[in-house]
Amino acid sequence: MLALKLQQVAAKTVPTSGESRLLRKAREQKDNSNRGKPEGSDGVKKKKDGVGNERDNSTVAAASPRAKPMTAANQSLNPKSQACMRSKNRGQISRDYEQEFPSVEVGPRLVRRCSEDSQITLHRQDVDSEDYWEKLAQESDPSRQEKEVLNHSAIIPQLKSKLLTFKAQLTGGVVKEAWQIHRTLKVLHNLILTSDLEKSYQIRRELGLPHVLFDLIHDTVENSISSKQPWSVPVLGEMIVVLMIYWEKHSDWVEEENRLELGLEFTKPFITILSHPNLIPLAPLAASVLSLLTQHDVEVQVDMDNLTSLMKNLLLDSYEPQLSLPSGWGLCDGILSLLLYTLSEHENGSGSSCLDPVMFLDLWKRIGPSLSKTALDIDFCSAHGLYSFLSTALFVFTKDPYSCIPLFSDSESKCVYTLGRLLGTDCLHLFAGFSPERLELDLSHDSLSVLSCHLLCFPFALDLPPHTMSTVFQLYDSCGIVTSLLQVIQTLPPPLLELPLSLLSRLLLCDPERSVPCLRKAASGFFAPPRNSQLTASKHPAPLTRTASSLLAHLLQLDVLWDSAVELLTLLSQEARCSPRPAHLQLHLEASVLHQALAHSHDQIRAATCRLLGHLDPFRPPTLHTLQPDIFKSMIECLHDSCTPVRRMACRAIGNWLGYIAAGFKMGRFKGKGSDTAGWGKETGQNKRSEAATGHLATLVEQGVDDEQGREWVEEARRTAAMLASLVTDPDALTRRHCCAALGNLVYVDGAASLLLEEDVPSSLLRAACTDSHNAVRQAAIATLCLYSEQDTIRQVLISLDASKKLLQASQRTPQQCDYHRLIERL
């Protein structure tokens, strides 16, 4: 019986395949423990455990907002790592058991799973804490010197979760802990600013930007409860700022949208903000977003009275902004842009609108003084805002030109002062690094200068009383407009120069007493010869300075610049004409440039060049060595030009130069031979310029030309006889008049009298004096014949032509009184 029980026990102790292996390994483990552990085994095991935990460690690190390697201290504090290490420190039996029965969680495996669940719970608690988001906002701050390497893969899902949670709370009507969305938006703000292009598009794709922001703004504004909460203004402000910053970096998103849907859906909350009493502090931000939409052809419907009210509020001395706009945006930029947009739309549409004149005046008074500061008052108006403001002024003045007069004639308005500051280079520093360029407008200081020129031109286009115009000119002078215009001409790109050149020329013409001395004082470098080849003391090339000569050479090249070339030549003519004495004019023009201008294909350039040359004395510094006989020769060729204005101006200029040449003979400058002139006649209408020149030549006789040059001048002067003779009957009355005057000066050039007789000039002049249809031409012909009568040979010719009888008959049938009797007495 005992043996049977022992046999049964032995049978029961026979293991199954799995159990026998476990028992066998248990016995082996027991035997090994009985023999003792070899030295260093614990250290080896720990080292292996460390290697085995690397994957778990990397998993934990990936869930952190900062990508940092796990340190030994981190591992000791990590419950999951500790659970894994305890699991690996267990015996072989337990590990084999887990392999045999993987679905059964007992003992240490259960402990490990519980540790993982607690870690996830702890992580969720961290993400929801205020400290976590505050710290994340600090670490992502663009101004932080020590940049943190942020894990976008971990942060972006957290941002998305917070944004969706806030949206759900808005939909439910109750927002809990509004600080959370504020911190979330701050982190998003920082990430957009600091992310590279790849990460920026990752943020856009995973968060659904910018649509999620438009949705949140819409839901917040349309929620009657939320929009009245104290947190709504700062939260909405942060949303709009983030939207504007995103827009600046990704302006292409608009191109992917339907314009009609943008106008219907996206504009509504921002228009609501402009009129919502609780959201008025957000008006500058909302207006800025709407202005961006208008730049992309999105229709925006805003009320002009509402915009005017908002602008008046911003202009109050007591106004203090509650929110900051993104860098580069001024407080009134958006509203100014919308004012311009609304005025333009109402003009083109069926509505009507006008700008409040009081508010407009207050804007000038606010913007003008801000330009005198060392830095532009960008908090109120940036350079983009200035552009919108000047464009609005241009629109208003174009629609009602006389509305500019109260502003342009009152120094208190600061209008002319503001335009003068923006016109010149004195305020260039105000725009240095003023803002990142907005993609919808390629803005520069040049744009503001051109707009200022447009506005300053308006008074010249109006029929104003003399005392009003005088007040305007006085204000222009006190604000340094002439000096500023010269700075513009020397710095602006050539394609933009036509308007400032024209404006400066008009000032010289209309107000020479103040403008000419001012220009002469400021333009010494502009009128001077180029200094390209000169070197400074430091042996470095001197900076190239734009001069009148270099600018004219450039403007003559391209057809798009030819009108500017005409304006420059006209300006130089005004300066030369207004000089009290030719010796005071220090204008230098290269001979090659003048030749090019006289032979130019553009009619107006040839005419303007002849006009300029007519005001220059070729025998005085600094033109003494520039205006050589070959220039005179080129100008003579213009007498037969097909263009009437060219012939007219050439005829006048040549007459003046013949007067200078004749004066040179009297002062001994030229040593011609075989002169048939009998002396100088009494002063008459056409030789007044020659006589005036004579008085100043006395001090410059020592600078006279040499014999060779003198012969060249005389030869070219004689050549004009035949050319001028044909112009006595020119179809243009002014050309005929200038021709008669020029022939009067030619008679005193050595050897010219005989040439005049060969061309039958006395007969042509007599015919003009008696029968020309224009009184001014008849008067000029009579004055020239008076000079001719002092020459014995010509006087005898006139007598043979029965001039006295013809002149007497003409005096009886001519209604205008001509000085026929003085000429008759001489004959």
mmCIF file with all atom_site columns, C-alpha atoms in Angstrom, residues 2 34 111 115 256 260 314 336 467 477 563 670 685 719 768 800:
data_model
loop_
_atom_site.group_PDB
_atom_site.id
_atom_site.type_symbol
_atom_site.label_atom_id
_atom_site.label_alt_id
_atom_site.label_comp_id
_atom_site.label_asym_id
_atom_site.label_entity_id
_atom_site.label_seq_id
_atom_site.pdbx_PDB_ins_code
_atom_site.Cartn_x
_atom_site.Cartn_y
_atom_site.Cartn_z
_atom_site.occupancy
_atom_site.B_iso_or_equiv
_atom_site.pdbx_formal_charge
_atom_site.auth_seq_id
_atom_site.auth_comp_id
_atom_site.auth_asym_id
_atom_site.auth_atom_id
_atom_site.pdbx_PDB_model_num
ATOM 1  C CA . LEU A 1 2   ? 2.815   2.377   0.840    1.00 0.00 ? 2   LEU A CA 1
ATOM 2  C CA . ASN A 1 34  ? 24.145  28.045  -3.567   1.00 0.00 ? 34  ASN A CA 1
ATOM 3  C CA . VAL A 1 111 ? 2.700   47.346  -11.582  1.00 0.00 ? 111 VAL A CA 1
ATOM 4  C CA . SER A 1 115 ? 2.922   53.230  -13.699  1.00 0.00 ? 115 SER A CA 1
ATOM 5  C CA . GLU A 1 256 ? -6.522  80.056  -52.700  1.00 0.00 ? 256 GLU A CA 1
ATOM 6  C CA . LEU A 1 260 ? -16.940 86.453  -52.668  1.00 0.00 ? 260 LEU A CA 1
ATOM 7  C CA . LEU A 1 314 ? -7.717  108.145 -31.911  1.00 0.00 ? 314 LEU A CA 1
ATOM 8  C CA . LEU A 1 336 ? -6.610  105.532 -42.955  1.00 0.00 ? 336 LEU A CA 1
ATOM 9  C CA . HIS A 1 467 ? -2.587  138.005 -52.167  1.00 0.00 ? 467 HIS A CA 1
ATOM 10 C CA . ASP A 1 477 ? 9.623   129.520 -48.758  1.00 0.00 ? 477 ASP A CA 1
ATOM 11 C CA . ASP A 1 563 ? 9.838   114.602 -70.834  1.00 0.00 ? 563 ASP A CA 1
ATOM 12 C CA . PHE A 1 670 ? 37.581  140.026 -81.543  1.00 0.00 ? 670 PHE A CA 1
ATOM 13 C CA . GLY A 1 685 ? 14.807  147.597 -78.803  1.00 0.00 ? 685 GLY A CA 1
ATOM 14 C CA . ARG A 1 719 ? 26.836  132.195 -91.943  1.00 0.00 ? 719 ARG A CA 1
ATOM 15 C CA . ALA A 1 768 ? 7.809   143.114 -93.127  1.00 0.00 ? 768 ALA A CA 1
ATOM 16 C CA . SER A 1 800 ? 16.798  153.388 -103.624 1.00 0.00 ? 800 SER A CA 1
#
